[in-house]
Amino acid sequence: MTHAPFDARRRMLSAGLGSLIAAPALIGTPTRSQAQPAPAWKPERPITIYNPFAVGGITDLHMRLLGEKVGKALGQLVLVDAKPGAAGTLAPAALMSAKPDGHQLAVYTINSLRYPHYQPSSWHALNDFTFITGLSSYTFALVVRADSPWKTVEDLFAAGKANPEKHTYGTSGIGGSGHLMMIEIEQKAGARFTHVPYKGGAEWMQALMAGHIDFLADASQWGPFVDDGRARILAMVTEQRLPKYANVPTLRERGIDAVGQSPYGLVGPKGLPPAVVQTLHEAFTAANSAPDTLELLARYIQVPWKKNPAEYRAFAESYYVSVKPLLVKAGLAKG
């Protein structure tokens, strides 16, 4: 099933991108005021952003909207190429054959800082990338269909205790933020469920609405479905209640100390020249702060995650080290 406003937004963004492809002359460098400096770098051909999740999800919509704005600012098309699978790590992996010239970029999720700890990879999570800018962060919750018999998170946990592994939940993949979050929740709640991985939010929402899975434990692709009454939040997996859903408790309030964390940003191949990094950071930061971008993020319960190149790399270096003990505890990595 699809959500009409969501579908309309997708058609609008797709149509916008299509018009840019059909008439690239419309994306020329915009008129600049005398006080506004020219970019430190100008792309010579279209820029491709590799998206780690399936077409139609919030990440896809976000990148397409940013791409339209950055394309106009830099005078070249910005195309979005989906590379779903492997817990969101195929997009940055695609940069291993890219030249460090700014024309190939990738959305880099926090999963890419975990994956090499438990799976052999042809790339290093820190050394093989240039960190450009933070973009946003997913908001996590436990969500069921509106007609689910479970009215509270206690009902969900009781079902997971009475019939271990009978009930199913969807996430973005093995070792992803939702999966790790559920491992922690299961350990603390004493309940067991069966994990069903998907390639992106559009897929797992279709699965939930069709009854193929019993609940979601992942990011806020569920937002519009909750807002129109087709889905229901049992608990937020956030540090505190959200103003939009002020009546929905957090897991912490229910005695389960678990919080979902999953920011994402933009990276390029290692060795990107400083001028390229500066230009891309400034262009994407401006696009990410535009009113219609903020409206799109708010619709999916997200906010900008502002990180300059140095701050983004510092975050990545710290998290890469600190996450390993959790992966070992979850049985996904060796000590």
Short mmCIF file of C-alpha atoms in Angstrom, two decimals:
data_model
loop_
_atom_site.label_atom_id
_atom_site.label_comp_id
_atom_site.label_asym_id
_atom_site.label_seq_id
_atom_site.Cartn_x
_atom_site.Cartn_y
_atom_site.Cartn_z
CA MET A 1 0.00 0.00 0.00
CA THR A 2 1.17 3.57 -0.54
CA HIS A 3 0.40 6.77 1.24
CA ALA A 4 -1.14 9.40 -1.03
CA PRO A 5 0.73 12.52 0.26
CA PHE A 6 3.97 10.52 0.36
CA ASP A 7 3.34 9.36 -3.22
CA ALA A 8 2.58 12.91 -4.29
CA ARG A 9 5.83 14.11 -2.77
CA ARG A 10 7.73 11.36 -4.56
CA ARG A 11 6.08 12.23 -7.88
CA MET A 12 6.81 15.89 -7.36
CA LEU A 13 10.48 15.28 -6.60
CA SER A 14 10.84 12.81 -9.46
CA ALA A 15 9.15 15.22 -11.85
CA GLY A 16 11.48 17.98 -10.70
CA LEU A 17 14.53 15.86 -11.29
CA GLY A 18 13.16 14.70 -14.63
CA SER A 19 12.72 18.28 -15.79
CA LEU A 20 16.32 19.01 -14.85
CA ILE A 21 17.52 16.01 -16.86
CA ALA A 22 15.36 17.04 -19.83
CA ALA A 23 16.60 20.64 -19.75
CA PRO A 24 20.05 20.86 -18.14
CA ALA A 25 20.37 24.45 -19.28
CA LEU A 26 17.94 25.35 -16.51
CA ILE A 27 20.51 24.35 -13.90
CA GLY A 28 23.11 26.95 -14.74
CA THR A 29 24.92 28.79 -11.99
CA PRO A 30 22.39 31.13 -10.35
CA THR A 31 22.84 34.88 -10.20
CA ARG A 32 25.05 35.70 -7.24
CA SER A 33 25.22 38.91 -5.28
CA GLN A 34 28.53 40.74 -5.35
CA ALA A 35 29.07 39.86 -1.69
CA GLN A 36 28.70 36.13 -2.31
CA PRO A 37 31.97 34.47 -3.42
CA ALA A 38 32.09 31.99 -6.27
CA PRO A 39 32.54 28.32 -5.34
CA ALA A 40 36.11 27.22 -4.71
CA TRP A 41 35.50 24.35 -7.17
CA LYS A 42 33.18 23.79 -10.13
CA PRO A 43 32.16 20.28 -11.26
CA GLU A 44 32.91 19.50 -14.88
CA ARG A 45 30.18 16.89 -15.37
CA PRO A 46 27.15 15.49 -13.48
CA ILE A 47 27.66 14.47 -9.87
CA THR A 48 26.39 11.05 -8.77
CA ILE A 49 25.31 10.34 -5.20
CA TYR A 50 25.11 6.66 -4.28
CA ASN A 51 22.13 6.03 -2.00
CA PRO A 52 22.46 2.98 0.30
CA PHE A 53 18.72 2.32 0.49
CA ALA A 54 15.90 1.52 -1.90
CA VAL A 55 14.17 4.06 -4.13
CA GLY A 56 11.15 5.72 -2.50
CA GLY A 57 12.50 5.80 1.06
CA ILE A 58 13.21 8.96 3.04
CA THR A 59 16.94 8.83 2.21
CA ASP A 60 16.14 8.66 -1.51
CA LEU A 61 13.69 11.56 -1.26
CA HIS A 62 16.14 13.58 0.82
CA MET A 63 19.01 13.09 -1.63
CA ARG A 64 16.88 13.92 -4.67
CA LEU A 65 15.71 17.17 -3.10
CA LEU A 66 19.26 18.11 -2.07
CA GLY A 67 20.47 17.13 -5.52
CA GLU A 68 18.09 19.51 -7.25
CA LYS A 69 19.30 22.40 -5.09
CA VAL A 70 23.00 21.62 -5.29
CA GLY A 71 22.72 21.06 -9.05
CA LYS A 72 21.33 24.56 -9.49
CA ALA A 73 24.01 26.05 -7.25
CA LEU A 74 26.94 24.31 -8.95
CA GLY A 75 25.67 24.29 -12.54
CA GLN A 76 25.63 20.52 -13.05
CA LEU A 77 23.09 17.73 -12.68
CA VAL A 78 23.18 15.77 -9.43
CA LEU A 79 21.93 12.22 -9.93
CA VAL A 80 20.93 9.71 -7.25
CA ASP A 81 21.86 6.06 -7.83
CA ALA A 82 20.39 3.49 -5.43
CA LYS A 83 22.76 0.80 -4.10
CA PRO A 84 20.60 -1.02 -1.53
CA GLY A 85 21.72 -4.03 0.46
CA ALA A 86 24.47 -5.17 2.86
CA ALA A 87 23.04 -3.07 5.72
CA GLY A 88 23.48 0.15 3.76
CA THR A 89 27.18 -0.28 2.96
CA LEU A 90 27.09 -0.83 -0.81
CA ALA A 91 26.91 2.90 -1.52
CA PRO A 92 30.26 3.87 0.03
CA ALA A 93 31.79 0.65 -1.34
CA ALA A 94 30.98 1.96 -4.84
CA LEU A 95 33.49 4.77 -4.27
CA MET A 96 36.45 2.37 -4.24
CA SER A 97 36.76 2.70 -8.01
CA ALA A 98 35.96 6.44 -8.10
CA LYS A 99 38.45 9.19 -8.84
CA PRO A 100 38.90 11.77 -6.05
CA ASP A 101 37.51 14.61 -8.15
CA GLY A 102 34.15 15.30 -6.48
CA HIS A 103 31.92 13.76 -9.14
CA GLN A 104 31.07 10.59 -7.21
CA LEU A 105 29.77 10.77 -3.64
CA ALA A 106 27.94 8.44 -1.28
CA VAL A 107 25.53 8.62 1.61
CA TYR A 108 27.45 7.16 4.54
CA THR A 109 25.32 5.70 7.31
CA ILE A 110 26.49 4.70 10.75
CA ASN A 111 26.24 1.08 9.60
CA SER A 112 29.43 1.60 7.60
CA LEU A 113 31.28 2.22 10.86
CA ARG A 114 30.06 -1.13 12.21
CA TYR A 115 30.11 -3.43 9.21
CA PRO A 116 33.89 -3.97 8.93
CA HIS A 117 33.95 -5.21 12.53
CA TYR A 118 31.88 -8.28 11.66
CA GLN A 119 32.13 -8.74 7.89
CA PRO A 120 35.18 -8.86 5.61
CA SER A 121 35.19 -5.69 3.50
CA SER A 122 37.29 -4.36 0.65
CA TRP A 123 37.41 -0.91 2.22
CA HIS A 124 38.41 0.68 5.53
CA ALA A 125 35.64 2.59 7.31
CA LEU A 126 37.87 5.59 8.04
CA ASN A 127 40.93 5.51 5.78
CA ASP A 128 39.18 5.04 2.44
CA PHE A 129 36.81 8.03 2.58
CA THR A 130 36.80 11.81 2.72
CA PHE A 131 34.15 13.01 5.17
CA ILE A 132 32.27 15.98 3.72
CA THR A 133 29.19 16.89 5.75
CA GLY A 134 26.62 15.58 8.19
CA LEU A 135 23.06 15.47 6.83
CA SER A 136 20.41 14.04 9.16
CA SER A 137 19.60 11.33 11.68
CA TYR A 138 16.87 8.72 11.73
CA THR A 139 14.35 8.58 14.60
CA PHE A 140 13.54 5.13 15.96
CA ALA A 141 10.38 3.58 17.36
CA LEU A 142 8.54 0.28 17.74
CA VAL A 143 5.57 0.50 15.38
CA VAL A 144 2.62 -1.80 14.59
CA ARG A 145 -0.34 -1.61 12.23
CA ALA A 146 -3.37 0.20 13.58
CA ASP A 147 -5.30 -3.08 13.85
CA SER A 148 -2.58 -4.87 15.84
CA PRO A 149 -3.81 -6.59 19.02
CA TRP A 150 -0.84 -5.12 20.88
CA LYS A 151 -1.88 -1.83 22.47
CA THR A 152 1.25 -1.23 24.58
CA VAL A 153 4.91 -2.15 24.41
CA GLU A 154 4.27 -4.42 27.40
CA ASP A 155 1.84 -6.39 25.21
CA LEU A 156 4.57 -6.77 22.59
CA PHE A 157 7.13 -8.01 25.09
CA ALA A 158 4.63 -10.41 26.66
CA ALA A 159 4.04 -11.96 23.22
CA GLY A 160 7.80 -12.26 22.68
CA LYS A 161 8.16 -14.06 26.00
CA ALA A 162 5.18 -16.39 25.59
CA ASN A 163 6.13 -17.43 22.04
CA PRO A 164 9.86 -16.77 21.49
CA GLU A 165 10.78 -16.02 17.85
CA LYS A 166 7.19 -16.50 16.61
CA HIS A 167 6.58 -12.82 15.91
CA THR A 168 8.55 -10.93 13.27
CA TYR A 169 9.98 -7.44 12.96
CA GLY A 170 11.50 -5.51 10.06
CA THR A 171 14.66 -3.39 9.89
CA SER A 172 17.11 -2.06 7.30
CA GLY A 173 19.39 -5.08 7.57
CA ILE A 174 21.54 -7.43 9.64
CA GLY A 175 23.86 -5.39 11.83
CA GLY A 176 21.98 -2.18 11.07
CA SER A 177 20.82 0.30 13.71
CA GLY A 178 17.37 -1.25 14.06
CA HIS A 179 18.75 -4.78 14.34
CA LEU A 180 21.33 -3.83 17.00
CA MET A 181 18.68 -1.86 18.85
CA MET A 182 16.38 -4.90 18.92
CA ILE A 183 19.16 -7.20 20.14
CA GLU A 184 19.67 -4.84 23.06
CA ILE A 185 15.91 -4.56 23.69
CA GLU A 186 15.44 -8.34 23.61
CA GLN A 187 18.25 -8.83 26.11
CA LYS A 188 16.80 -6.27 28.51
CA ALA A 189 13.13 -7.23 28.06
CA GLY A 190 13.66 -11.01 28.09
CA ALA A 191 11.65 -11.40 24.88
CA ARG A 192 12.66 -12.96 21.55
CA PHE A 193 11.49 -12.10 18.04
CA THR A 194 12.49 -13.05 14.49
CA HIS A 195 14.37 -10.48 12.44
CA VAL A 196 13.37 -9.85 8.79
CA PRO A 197 15.84 -7.54 6.97
CA TYR A 198 14.78 -5.21 4.14
CA LYS A 199 16.60 -2.90 1.73
CA GLY A 200 14.86 0.28 2.79
CA GLY A 201 11.91 2.01 4.41
CA ALA A 202 9.59 1.78 1.43
CA GLU A 203 9.95 -2.01 1.48
CA TRP A 204 9.44 -2.50 5.19
CA MET A 205 6.38 -0.24 5.27
CA GLN A 206 4.79 -2.27 2.46
CA ALA A 207 5.59 -5.45 4.40
CA LEU A 208 4.01 -4.10 7.58
CA MET A 209 0.88 -2.88 5.83
CA ALA A 210 0.50 -6.22 4.02
CA GLY A 211 0.85 -8.16 7.26
CA HIS A 212 4.11 -9.87 6.25
CA ILE A 213 5.75 -8.71 9.50
CA ASP A 214 4.26 -7.97 12.92
CA PHE A 215 6.08 -4.77 13.80
CA LEU A 216 8.88 -2.38 12.87
CA ALA A 217 12.00 -1.57 14.84
CA ASP A 218 13.61 1.06 12.70
CA ALA A 219 13.63 4.62 11.42
CA SER A 220 10.73 6.95 10.82
CA GLN A 221 9.55 5.95 7.36
CA TRP A 222 6.50 5.10 9.47
CA GLY A 223 5.77 8.80 10.17
CA PRO A 224 3.09 9.45 7.52
CA PHE A 225 1.44 6.09 8.24
CA VAL A 226 1.16 6.92 11.92
CA ASP A 227 -0.11 10.40 11.12
CA ASP A 228 -2.98 9.13 8.94
CA GLY A 229 -3.96 6.37 11.37
CA ARG A 230 -2.76 3.30 9.49
CA ALA A 231 0.02 2.54 11.98
CA ARG A 232 0.55 3.04 15.69
CA ILE A 233 3.65 3.68 17.82
CA LEU A 234 4.06 1.44 20.86
CA ALA A 235 7.14 3.24 22.15
CA MET A 236 9.75 5.72 20.99
CA VAL A 237 13.35 4.47 21.16
CA THR A 238 14.66 7.98 21.77
CA GLU A 239 16.25 9.77 24.70
CA GLN A 240 13.05 11.67 25.44
CA ARG A 241 9.51 12.06 24.13
CA LEU A 242 9.03 13.92 20.87
CA PRO A 243 6.77 17.00 20.90
CA LYS A 244 4.87 15.68 17.87
CA TYR A 245 4.04 12.44 19.69
CA ALA A 246 3.97 13.77 23.23
CA ASN A 247 1.54 11.06 24.35
CA VAL A 248 3.86 8.23 23.27
CA PRO A 249 6.26 6.99 25.98
CA THR A 250 9.90 6.14 25.44
CA LEU A 251 11.29 2.70 26.17
CA ARG A 252 13.31 4.26 28.97
CA GLU A 253 10.05 5.29 30.63
CA ARG A 254 8.97 1.66 30.38
CA GLY A 255 12.10 0.42 32.12
CA ILE A 256 14.12 -0.58 29.01
CA ASP A 257 17.22 1.58 28.70
CA ALA A 258 17.72 1.55 24.93
CA VAL A 259 18.11 4.39 22.44
CA GLY A 260 18.38 4.09 18.65
CA GLN A 261 21.22 6.06 17.07
CA SER A 262 21.68 6.39 13.32
CA PRO A 263 23.03 9.62 11.79
CA TYR A 264 24.13 9.79 8.16
CA GLY A 265 26.20 12.12 6.04
CA LEU A 266 28.01 12.51 2.75
CA VAL A 267 31.45 11.15 1.88
CA GLY A 268 33.69 11.02 -1.15
CA PRO A 269 36.68 8.91 -2.14
CA LYS A 270 39.82 9.35 -0.07
CA GLY A 271 42.06 12.19 -1.18
CA LEU A 272 39.42 14.73 -2.22
CA PRO A 273 41.13 18.13 -2.63
CA PRO A 274 40.25 20.71 0.08
CA ALA A 275 38.60 23.03 -2.45
CA VAL A 276 36.25 20.25 -3.55
CA VAL A 277 35.40 19.35 0.04
CA GLN A 278 34.75 23.00 0.92
CA THR A 279 32.48 23.58 -2.06
CA LEU A 280 30.46 20.42 -1.53
CA HIS A 281 30.12 21.01 2.20
CA GLU A 282 28.86 24.57 1.68
CA ALA A 283 26.46 23.62 -1.12
CA PHE A 284 24.90 20.67 0.69
CA THR A 285 24.71 22.54 4.00
CA ALA A 286 22.79 25.37 2.32
CA ALA A 287 20.47 22.91 0.57
CA ASN A 288 19.89 20.99 3.80
CA SER A 289 18.84 24.21 5.56
CA ALA A 290 16.25 25.24 2.96
CA PRO A 291 12.63 25.47 4.19
CA ASP A 292 11.31 22.72 1.90
CA THR A 293 14.14 20.40 2.95
CA LEU A 294 13.33 21.00 6.61
CA GLU A 295 9.66 20.33 5.85
CA LEU A 296 10.51 17.00 4.21
CA LEU A 297 12.70 15.94 7.12
CA ALA A 298 10.06 16.96 9.65
CA ARG A 299 7.48 14.86 7.83
CA TYR A 300 9.64 11.81 8.55
CA ILE A 301 10.53 12.90 12.09
CA GLN A 302 14.10 13.90 11.22
CA VAL A 303 16.23 16.98 11.80
CA PRO A 304 19.48 18.18 10.20
CA TRP A 305 22.65 16.66 11.63
CA LYS A 306 25.14 19.49 11.24
CA LYS A 307 28.77 18.37 10.98
CA ASN A 308 31.58 20.07 9.09
CA PRO A 309 34.28 17.83 7.57
CA ALA A 310 36.50 17.86 10.67
CA GLU A 311 33.59 17.26 13.05
CA TYR A 312 32.23 14.45 10.89
CA ARG A 313 35.58 12.66 10.77
CA ALA A 314 36.04 13.07 14.53
CA PHE A 315 32.61 11.54 15.14
CA ALA A 316 33.40 8.63 12.80
CA GLU A 317 36.75 7.91 14.43
CA SER A 318 35.23 7.92 17.91
CA TYR A 319 32.21 5.78 17.05
CA TYR A 320 34.24 3.26 15.06
CA VAL A 321 36.17 2.42 18.22
CA SER A 322 33.34 2.69 20.76
CA VAL A 323 30.81 0.51 18.89
CA LYS A 324 32.92 -2.65 18.76
CA PRO A 325 32.14 -3.80 22.35
CA LEU A 326 28.39 -3.63 21.55
CA LEU A 327 28.89 -5.71 18.43
CA VAL A 328 30.89 -8.27 20.41
CA LYS A 329 28.17 -8.39 23.07
CA ALA A 330 25.56 -8.91 20.36
CA GLY A 331 27.55 -11.83 18.97
CA LEU A 332 28.15 -10.09 15.63
CA ALA A 333 31.87 -9.45 16.09
CA LYS A 334 34.77 -11.23 17.74
CA GLY A 335 36.55 -9.66 20.67
#
